PDB file of C-alpha atoms in Angstrom:
ATOM      1  CA  MET A 529     -75.246  56.862  54.156  1.00  0.00           C
ATOM      2  CA  THR A 530     -75.640  54.937  50.785  1.00  0.00           C
ATOM      3  CA  GLN A 531     -79.367  54.965  51.663  1.00  0.00           C
ATOM      4  CA  ASN A 532     -79.943  58.579  51.939  1.00  0.00           C
ATOM      5  CA  ILE A 533     -77.744  59.075  48.628  1.00  0.00           C
ATOM      6  CA  SER A 534     -80.159  56.755  46.817  1.00  0.00           C
ATOM      7  CA  ALA A 535     -83.278  58.597  48.246  1.00  0.00           C
ATOM      8  CA  LEU A 536     -82.028  61.911  46.863  1.00  0.00           C
ATOM      9  CA  ILE A 537     -81.172  60.467  43.421  1.00  0.00           C
ATOM     10  CA  GLU A 538     -84.725  59.195  43.268  1.00  0.00           C
ATOM     11  CA  ALA A 539     -86.137  62.537  44.513  1.00  0.00           C
ATOM     12  CA  ASP A 540     -84.244  64.293  41.891  1.00  0.00           C
ATOM     13  CA  ALA A 541     -85.315  62.055  38.897  1.00  0.00           C
ATOM     14  CA  GLY A 542     -88.795  63.907  39.260  1.00  0.00           C
ATOM     15  CA  CYS A 543     -87.293  67.152  39.796  1.00  0.00           C
ATOM     16  CA  PRO A 544     -87.990  69.890  36.561  1.00  0.00           C
ATOM     17  CA  MET A 545     -84.478  71.441  36.933  1.00  0.00           C
ATOM     18  CA  VAL A 546     -82.755  67.911  36.525  1.00  0.00           C
ATOM     19  CA  SER A 547     -84.953  67.477  33.459  1.00  0.00           C
ATOM     20  CA  PHE A 548     -84.168  70.819  32.122  1.00  0.00           C
ATOM     21  CA  VAL A 549     -80.255  70.585  32.807  1.00  0.00           C
ATOM     22  CA  ASN A 550     -80.671  67.253  30.692  1.00  0.00           C
ATOM     23  CA  LEU A 551     -82.410  68.767  28.091  1.00  0.00           C
ATOM     24  CA  ILE A 552     -79.691  71.465  27.732  1.00  0.00           C
ATOM     25  CA  ALA A 553     -76.851  69.197  28.545  1.00  0.00           C
ATOM     26  CA  GLY A 554     -73.564  69.743  26.831  1.00  0.00           C
ATOM     27  CA  LYS A 555     -71.248  72.764  26.305  1.00  0.00           C
ATOM     28  CA  TRP A 556     -72.807  74.056  23.220  1.00  0.00           C
ATOM     29  CA  ALA A 557     -76.393  73.242  23.712  1.00  0.00           C
ATOM     30  CA  ILE A 558     -77.186  76.621  24.979  1.00  0.00           C
ATOM     31  CA  PRO A 559     -75.063  78.839  22.405  1.00  0.00           C
ATOM     32  CA  ILE A 560     -76.760  76.758  19.620  1.00  0.00           C
ATOM     33  CA  LEU A 561     -80.267  77.189  21.042  1.00  0.00           C
ATOM     34  CA  TYR A 562     -79.946  80.965  21.595  1.00  0.00           C
ATOM     35  CA  ARG A 563     -78.182  81.569  18.247  1.00  0.00           C
ATOM     36  CA  LEU A 564     -81.420  79.731  16.438  1.00  0.00           C
ATOM     37  CA  ILE A 565     -83.810  81.829  18.989  1.00  0.00           C
ATOM     38  CA  LEU A 566     -82.221  85.257  18.548  1.00  0.00           C
ATOM     39  CA  LEU A 567     -82.054  84.912  14.632  1.00  0.00           C
ATOM     40  CA  ASN A 568     -85.283  83.117  14.194  1.00  0.00           C
ATOM     41  CA  LYS A 569     -84.634  81.972  10.580  1.00  0.00           C
ATOM     42  CA  PRO A 570     -83.548  79.059   8.833  1.00  0.00           C
ATOM     43  CA  PHE A 571     -79.526  78.304   9.116  1.00  0.00           C
ATOM     44  CA  ARG A 572     -77.702  76.336   6.746  1.00  0.00           C
ATOM     45  CA  PHE A 573     -75.403  73.968   8.833  1.00  0.00           C
ATOM     46  CA  SER A 574     -72.041  75.587   7.666  1.00  0.00           C
ATOM     47  CA  ASP A 575     -73.563  78.973   8.625  1.00  0.00           C
ATOM     48  CA  LEU A 576     -74.641  77.647  12.034  1.00  0.00           C
ATOM     49  CA  LEU A 577     -71.318  75.993  12.465  1.00  0.00           C
ATOM     50  CA  ARG A 578     -69.342  79.407  11.868  1.00  0.00           C
ATOM     51  CA  ALA A 579     -71.936  81.161  14.050  1.00  0.00           C
ATOM     52  CA  VAL A 580     -70.968  78.977  17.239  1.00  0.00           C
ATOM     53  CA  GLU A 581     -67.422  78.105  16.334  1.00  0.00           C
ATOM     54  CA  PRO A 582     -65.086  76.649  17.441  1.00  0.00           C
ATOM     55  CA  ILE A 583     -67.821  73.882  17.593  1.00  0.00           C
ATOM     56  CA  THR A 584     -66.724  70.822  15.742  1.00  0.00           C
ATOM     57  CA  GLN A 585     -68.897  69.279  12.924  1.00  0.00           C
ATOM     58  CA  LYS A 586     -69.591  66.034  14.790  1.00  0.00           C
ATOM     59  CA  GLU A 587     -70.809  68.108  18.157  1.00  0.00           C
ATOM     60  CA  LEU A 588     -72.932  70.381  16.059  1.00  0.00           C
ATOM     61  CA  THR A 589     -74.575  67.467  14.480  1.00  0.00           C
ATOM     62  CA  ARG A 590     -75.108  65.418  17.642  1.00  0.00           C
ATOM     63  CA  GLN A 591     -76.650  68.715  19.218  1.00  0.00           C
ATOM     64  CA  LEU A 592     -78.988  69.150  16.444  1.00  0.00           C
ATOM     65  CA  ARG A 593     -80.241  65.809  16.325  1.00  0.00           C
ATOM     66  CA  GLN A 594     -80.888  65.758  19.916  1.00  0.00           C
ATOM     67  CA  PHE A 595     -82.913  69.059  19.681  1.00  0.00           C
ATOM     68  CA  GLU A 596     -84.917  67.679  16.457  1.00  0.00           C
ATOM     69  CA  ALA A 597     -85.773  64.515  18.226  1.00  0.00           C
ATOM     70  CA  ARG A 598     -87.059  66.639  21.255  1.00  0.00           C
ATOM     71  CA  GLY A 599     -89.110  69.055  18.746  1.00  0.00           C
ATOM     72  CA  LEU A 600     -86.888  72.092  19.618  1.00  0.00           C
ATOM     73  CA  VAL A 601     -85.515  72.758  16.021  1.00  0.00           C
ATOM     74  CA  THR A 602     -86.746  71.464  12.381  1.00  0.00           C
ATOM     75  CA  ARG A 603     -84.666  70.079   9.935  1.00  0.00           C
ATOM     76  CA  ASN A 604     -85.406  70.467   6.245  1.00  0.00           C
ATOM     77  CA  VAL A 605     -83.273  68.785   3.622  1.00  0.00           C
ATOM     78  CA  PHE A 606     -83.645  70.324  -0.045  1.00  0.00           C
ATOM     79  CA  ALA A 607     -83.169  67.905  -2.956  1.00  0.00           C
ATOM     80  CA  GLU A 608     -80.556  69.642  -4.734  1.00  0.00           C
ATOM     81  CA  VAL A 609     -76.967  68.894  -5.473  1.00  0.00           C
ATOM     82  CA  PRO A 610     -75.235  69.344  -3.596  1.00  0.00           C
ATOM     83  CA  PRO A 611     -77.883  68.688  -0.717  1.00  0.00           C
ATOM     84  CA  ARG A 612     -78.779  71.858   1.339  1.00  0.00           C
ATOM     85  CA  VAL A 613     -80.153  71.298   5.092  1.00  0.00           C
ATOM     86  CA  GLU A 614     -81.486  73.975   7.051  1.00  0.00           C
ATOM     87  CA  TYR A 615     -82.351  74.137  10.776  1.00  0.00           C
ATOM     88  CA  GLN A 616     -84.772  76.305  12.319  1.00  0.00           C
ATOM     89  CA  ILE A 617     -86.023  76.876  15.930  1.00  0.00           C
ATOM     90  CA  THR A 618     -89.626  75.672  16.578  1.00  0.00           C
ATOM     91  CA  GLU A 619     -92.220  77.481  18.701  1.00  0.00           C
ATOM     92  CA  LEU A 620     -91.597  75.175  21.762  1.00  0.00           C
ATOM     93  CA  GLY A 621     -87.758  76.151  21.139  1.00  0.00           C
ATOM     94  CA  LYS A 622     -88.720  79.726  20.981  1.00  0.00           C
ATOM     95  CA  SER A 623     -90.359  79.455  24.479  1.00  0.00           C
ATOM     96  CA  LEU A 624     -87.008  78.970  25.951  1.00  0.00           C
ATOM     97  CA  ARG A 625     -85.991  82.443  24.984  1.00  0.00           C
ATOM     98  CA  PRO A 626     -87.376  84.302  28.310  1.00  0.00           C
ATOM     99  CA  THR A 627     -85.325  81.514  30.372  1.00  0.00           C
ATOM    100  CA  LEU A 628     -82.103  81.937  28.244  1.00  0.00           C
ATOM    101  CA  ASP A 629     -82.563  85.723  28.364  1.00  0.00           C
ATOM    102  CA  SER A 630     -82.608  85.318  32.217  1.00  0.00           C
ATOM    103  CA  LEU A 631     -79.535  83.100  32.369  1.00  0.00           C
ATOM    104  CA  ALA A 632     -77.574  85.680  30.072  1.00  0.00           C
ATOM    105  CA  ASP A 633     -78.808  88.570  32.042  1.00  0.00           C
ATOM    106  CA  TRP A 634     -77.621  86.754  35.384  1.00  0.00           C
ATOM    107  CA  MET A 635     -74.343  86.279  33.729  1.00  0.00           C
ATOM    108  CA  ARG A 636     -73.753  89.660  32.463  1.00  0.00           C
ATOM    109  CA  ALA A 637     -74.724  91.055  36.321  1.00  0.00           C
ATOM    110  CA  ASN A 638     -72.453  88.403  37.961  1.00  0.00           C
ATOM    111  CA  ALA A 639     -69.709  87.576  35.815  1.00  0.00           C
ATOM    112  CA  ALA A 640     -67.080  90.089  37.586  1.00  0.00           C
ATOM    113  CA  VAL A 641     -67.572  88.302  40.843  1.00  0.00           C
ATOM    114  CA  LEU A 642     -67.646  84.678  39.697  1.00  0.00           C
ATOM    115  CA  LYS A 643     -64.527  82.844  40.568  1.00  0.00           C
TER     116      LYS A 643
END
């Protein structure tokens, strides 16, 4: 039995769905990305924090850093006092829109029957 589980885990390592889930892992990943995609404009951190509340500052920072590292979001720091930081979806991030639209459509169609 243990051998079968190990084989499944190894097989899943190359699965594109596992990679996708790892990319958007976290309770707030999709709401953050979707908001940035739909509005398609630079967002100040505080505005994004309000747009996806009740997310915490710590969690938003963590998710944005991951998205930036993966090339889904750009971060622009302005040399002002106080410092201003804006985040914007990249072209790579925008390419997720059809996938996320599809998930949203599925949820709308099936929400009533989900338990």
